[in-house]
């Protein structure tokens, strides 16, 4: 199994759980996904829709790994932005934030650039 397919499989497992739980069991997601760092709100369902989309696109990525790499690039970008704008300031100010999510995001932001076939994506 290629590194790209492993990345998509990890997305399927993680984004699938986060997406489906946030969509259909948002109060459970508040505890299990967001570590009770945030009060429950209907915005959890918006996050659920977003992550369920990544889940679905990652399933397609198992069959078309190179063609779906933009999903991985998108993840590197949005996770990096969230870490810089939300997680790191929360850490510095002693505010609550979903610690497990931040760790996963950091690992993903460091690992994915090594997996994405940049030369093939930007070959002209």
PDB file of C-alpha atoms in Angstrom:
ATOM      1  CA  UNK A   1       0.000   0.000   0.000  1.00  0.00           C
ATOM      2  CA  UNK A   2       1.400   3.377  -0.975  1.00  0.00           C
ATOM      3  CA  UNK A   3       1.910   6.251   1.455  1.00  0.00           C
ATOM      4  CA  UNK A   4      -0.863   8.168  -0.331  1.00  0.00           C
ATOM      5  CA  UNK A   5      -3.344   5.358   0.216  1.00  0.00           C
ATOM      6  CA  UNK A   6      -2.315   5.130   3.874  1.00  0.00           C
ATOM      7  CA  UNK A   7      -3.008   8.877   4.204  1.00  0.00           C
ATOM      8  CA  UNK A   8      -6.455   8.425   2.681  1.00  0.00           C
ATOM      9  CA  UNK A   9      -7.137   5.433   4.914  1.00  0.00           C
ATOM     10  CA  UNK A  10      -6.170   7.474   7.987  1.00  0.00           C
ATOM     11  CA  UNK A  11      -8.505  10.224   6.759  1.00  0.00           C
ATOM     12  CA  UNK A  12     -11.311   7.706   6.344  1.00  0.00           C
ATOM     13  CA  UNK A  13     -10.889   6.452   9.889  1.00  0.00           C
ATOM     14  CA  UNK A  14     -10.407   9.805  11.624  1.00  0.00           C
ATOM     15  CA  UNK A  15     -12.508  12.137   9.477  1.00  0.00           C
ATOM     16  CA  UNK A  16     -15.198   9.485   9.258  1.00  0.00           C
ATOM     17  CA  UNK A  17     -15.513   9.256  13.036  1.00  0.00           C
ATOM     18  CA  UNK A  18     -15.294  13.021  13.568  1.00  0.00           C
ATOM     19  CA  UNK A  19     -17.695  13.833  10.736  1.00  0.00           C
ATOM     20  CA  UNK A  20     -20.358  11.286  11.482  1.00  0.00           C
ATOM     21  CA  UNK A  21     -20.276  11.829  15.240  1.00  0.00           C
ATOM     22  CA  UNK A  22     -20.392  15.632  14.878  1.00  0.00           C
ATOM     23  CA  UNK A  23     -23.283  15.374  12.408  1.00  0.00           C
ATOM     24  CA  UNK A  24     -25.433  12.795  14.123  1.00  0.00           C
ATOM     25  CA  UNK A  25     -24.203  12.750  17.745  1.00  0.00           C
ATOM     26  CA  UNK A  26     -22.940  16.316  18.271  1.00  0.00           C
ATOM     27  CA  UNK A  27     -23.158  16.190  22.067  1.00  0.00           C
ATOM     28  CA  UNK A  28     -21.050  13.033  22.047  1.00  0.00           C
ATOM     29  CA  UNK A  29     -18.604  14.725  19.670  1.00  0.00           C
ATOM     30  CA  UNK A  30     -18.298  17.623  22.129  1.00  0.00           C
ATOM     31  CA  UNK A  31     -16.774  15.138  24.574  1.00  0.00           C
ATOM     32  CA  UNK A  32     -14.980  12.620  22.356  1.00  0.00           C
ATOM     33  CA  UNK A  33     -13.724  14.861  19.545  1.00  0.00           C
ATOM     34  CA  UNK A  34     -13.483  18.325  21.064  1.00  0.00           C
ATOM     35  CA  UNK A  35     -12.398  17.219  24.565  1.00  0.00           C
ATOM     36  CA  UNK A  36     -15.120  19.370  26.152  1.00  0.00           C
ATOM     37  CA  UNK A  37     -13.022  22.383  25.164  1.00  0.00           C
ATOM     38  CA  UNK A  38     -16.069  24.090  23.659  1.00  0.00           C
ATOM     39  CA  UNK A  39     -19.678  24.359  24.711  1.00  0.00           C
ATOM     40  CA  UNK A  40     -22.016  22.414  22.473  1.00  0.00           C
ATOM     41  CA  UNK A  41     -23.520  24.395  19.618  1.00  0.00           C
ATOM     42  CA  UNK A  42     -25.101  23.572  16.279  1.00  0.00           C
ATOM     43  CA  UNK A  43     -21.825  24.631  14.660  1.00  0.00           C
ATOM     44  CA  UNK A  44     -20.602  21.130  15.538  1.00  0.00           C
ATOM     45  CA  UNK A  45     -22.856  19.876  12.736  1.00  0.00           C
ATOM     46  CA  UNK A  46     -21.170  22.288  10.310  1.00  0.00           C
ATOM     47  CA  UNK A  47     -17.814  20.846  11.308  1.00  0.00           C
ATOM     48  CA  UNK A  48     -19.358  17.401  10.906  1.00  0.00           C
ATOM     49  CA  UNK A  49     -20.441  18.178   7.355  1.00  0.00           C
ATOM     50  CA  UNK A  50     -16.966  19.470   6.537  1.00  0.00           C
ATOM     51  CA  UNK A  51     -15.191  16.397   7.926  1.00  0.00           C
ATOM     52  CA  UNK A  52     -17.715  14.018   6.362  1.00  0.00           C
ATOM     53  CA  UNK A  53     -16.839  15.603   3.022  1.00  0.00           C
ATOM     54  CA  UNK A  54     -13.150  14.868   3.652  1.00  0.00           C
ATOM     55  CA  UNK A  55     -14.179  11.311   4.588  1.00  0.00           C
ATOM     56  CA  UNK A  56     -16.065  10.841   1.286  1.00  0.00           C
ATOM     57  CA  UNK A  57     -13.317  12.411  -0.825  1.00  0.00           C
ATOM     58  CA  UNK A  58     -10.749  10.201   0.906  1.00  0.00           C
ATOM     59  CA  UNK A  59     -12.716   7.105  -0.063  1.00  0.00           C
ATOM     60  CA  UNK A  60     -12.466   8.292  -3.667  1.00  0.00           C
ATOM     61  CA  UNK A  61      -8.759   8.960  -3.010  1.00  0.00           C
ATOM     62  CA  UNK A  62      -8.192   5.257  -2.329  1.00  0.00           C
ATOM     63  CA  UNK A  63      -9.129   4.582  -5.951  1.00  0.00           C
ATOM     64  CA  UNK A  64      -7.636   7.757  -7.486  1.00  0.00           C
ATOM     65  CA  UNK A  65      -4.809   8.702  -5.107  1.00  0.00           C
ATOM     66  CA  UNK A  66      -2.933  11.233  -7.231  1.00  0.00           C
ATOM     67  CA  UNK A  67      -6.052  12.852  -8.654  1.00  0.00           C
ATOM     68  CA  UNK A  68      -7.417  13.508  -5.157  1.00  0.00           C
ATOM     69  CA  UNK A  69      -4.237  15.036  -3.704  1.00  0.00           C
ATOM     70  CA  UNK A  70      -5.864  18.463  -3.516  1.00  0.00           C
ATOM     71  CA  UNK A  71      -7.857  17.096  -0.571  1.00  0.00           C
ATOM     72  CA  UNK A  72      -4.578  16.482   1.240  1.00  0.00           C
ATOM     73  CA  UNK A  73      -3.179  19.889   0.291  1.00  0.00           C
ATOM     74  CA  UNK A  74      -6.383  21.491   1.539  1.00  0.00           C
ATOM     75  CA  UNK A  75      -5.949  19.671   4.840  1.00  0.00           C
ATOM     76  CA  UNK A  76      -2.369  20.850   5.258  1.00  0.00           C
ATOM     77  CA  UNK A  77      -3.518  24.422   4.694  1.00  0.00           C
ATOM     78  CA  UNK A  78      -6.590  24.514   6.905  1.00  0.00           C
ATOM     79  CA  UNK A  79      -4.965  22.522   9.719  1.00  0.00           C
ATOM     80  CA  UNK A  80      -1.911  24.812   9.645  1.00  0.00           C
ATOM     81  CA  UNK A  81      -4.133  27.876   9.772  1.00  0.00           C
ATOM     82  CA  UNK A  82      -6.149  26.464  12.680  1.00  0.00           C
ATOM     83  CA  UNK A  83      -2.986  25.617  14.610  1.00  0.00           C
ATOM     84  CA  UNK A  84      -1.568  29.120  14.093  1.00  0.00           C
ATOM     85  CA  UNK A  85      -4.778  31.096  14.642  1.00  0.00           C
ATOM     86  CA  UNK A  86      -6.603  28.999  17.259  1.00  0.00           C
ATOM     87  CA  UNK A  87      -4.537  26.297  18.985  1.00  0.00           C
ATOM     88  CA  UNK A  88      -1.226  28.071  19.580  1.00  0.00           C
ATOM     89  CA  UNK A  89      -2.847  31.246  20.976  1.00  0.00           C
ATOM     90  CA  UNK A  90      -5.043  29.079  23.244  1.00  0.00           C
ATOM     91  CA  UNK A  91      -1.956  27.266  24.503  1.00  0.00           C
ATOM     92  CA  UNK A  92      -0.099  30.545  25.119  1.00  0.00           C
ATOM     93  CA  UNK A  93      -3.076  32.093  26.937  1.00  0.00           C
ATOM     94  CA  UNK A  94      -4.004  29.011  28.964  1.00  0.00           C
ATOM     95  CA  UNK A  95      -7.392  28.731  27.264  1.00  0.00           C
ATOM     96  CA  UNK A  96      -9.218  25.476  26.536  1.00  0.00           C
ATOM     97  CA  UNK A  97      -8.693  23.828  23.154  1.00  0.00           C
ATOM     98  CA  UNK A  98      -9.091  20.258  21.876  1.00  0.00           C
ATOM     99  CA  UNK A  99      -5.640  18.902  22.720  1.00  0.00           C
ATOM    100  CA  UNK A 100      -5.941  15.560  20.908  1.00  0.00           C
ATOM    101  CA  UNK A 101      -7.152  17.325  17.783  1.00  0.00           C
ATOM    102  CA  UNK A 102      -4.241  19.761  17.935  1.00  0.00           C
ATOM    103  CA  UNK A 103      -1.745  16.899  18.232  1.00  0.00           C
ATOM    104  CA  UNK A 104      -3.330  15.067  15.298  1.00  0.00           C
ATOM    105  CA  UNK A 105      -3.344  18.263  13.225  1.00  0.00           C
ATOM    106  CA  UNK A 106       0.328  18.893  14.006  1.00  0.00           C
ATOM    107  CA  UNK A 107       1.304  15.357  13.020  1.00  0.00           C
ATOM    108  CA  UNK A 108      -0.723  15.632   9.808  1.00  0.00           C
ATOM    109  CA  UNK A 109       0.744  19.033   8.897  1.00  0.00           C
ATOM    110  CA  UNK A 110       4.273  17.660   9.337  1.00  0.00           C
ATOM    111  CA  UNK A 111       3.664  14.290   7.629  1.00  0.00           C
ATOM    112  CA  UNK A 112       1.443  15.103   4.636  1.00  0.00           C
ATOM    113  CA  UNK A 113       3.911  17.321   2.748  1.00  0.00           C
ATOM    114  CA  UNK A 114       6.238  14.302   2.570  1.00  0.00           C
ATOM    115  CA  UNK A 115       3.481  12.102   1.134  1.00  0.00           C
ATOM    116  CA  UNK A 116       2.016  14.468  -1.468  1.00  0.00           C
ATOM    117  CA  UNK A 117       3.604  13.948  -4.928  1.00  0.00           C
ATOM    118  CA  UNK A 118       4.333  17.647  -5.529  1.00  0.00           C
ATOM    119  CA  UNK A 119       6.284  17.143  -8.782  1.00  0.00           C
ATOM    120  CA  UNK A 120       3.438  15.189 -10.359  1.00  0.00           C
ATOM    121  CA  UNK A 121       0.801  17.665  -9.213  1.00  0.00           C
ATOM    122  CA  UNK A 122       2.649  20.681 -10.549  1.00  0.00           C
ATOM    123  CA  UNK A 123       4.135  19.075 -13.677  1.00  0.00           C
ATOM    124  CA  UNK A 124       3.348  21.163 -16.735  1.00  0.00           C
TER     125      UNK A 124
END
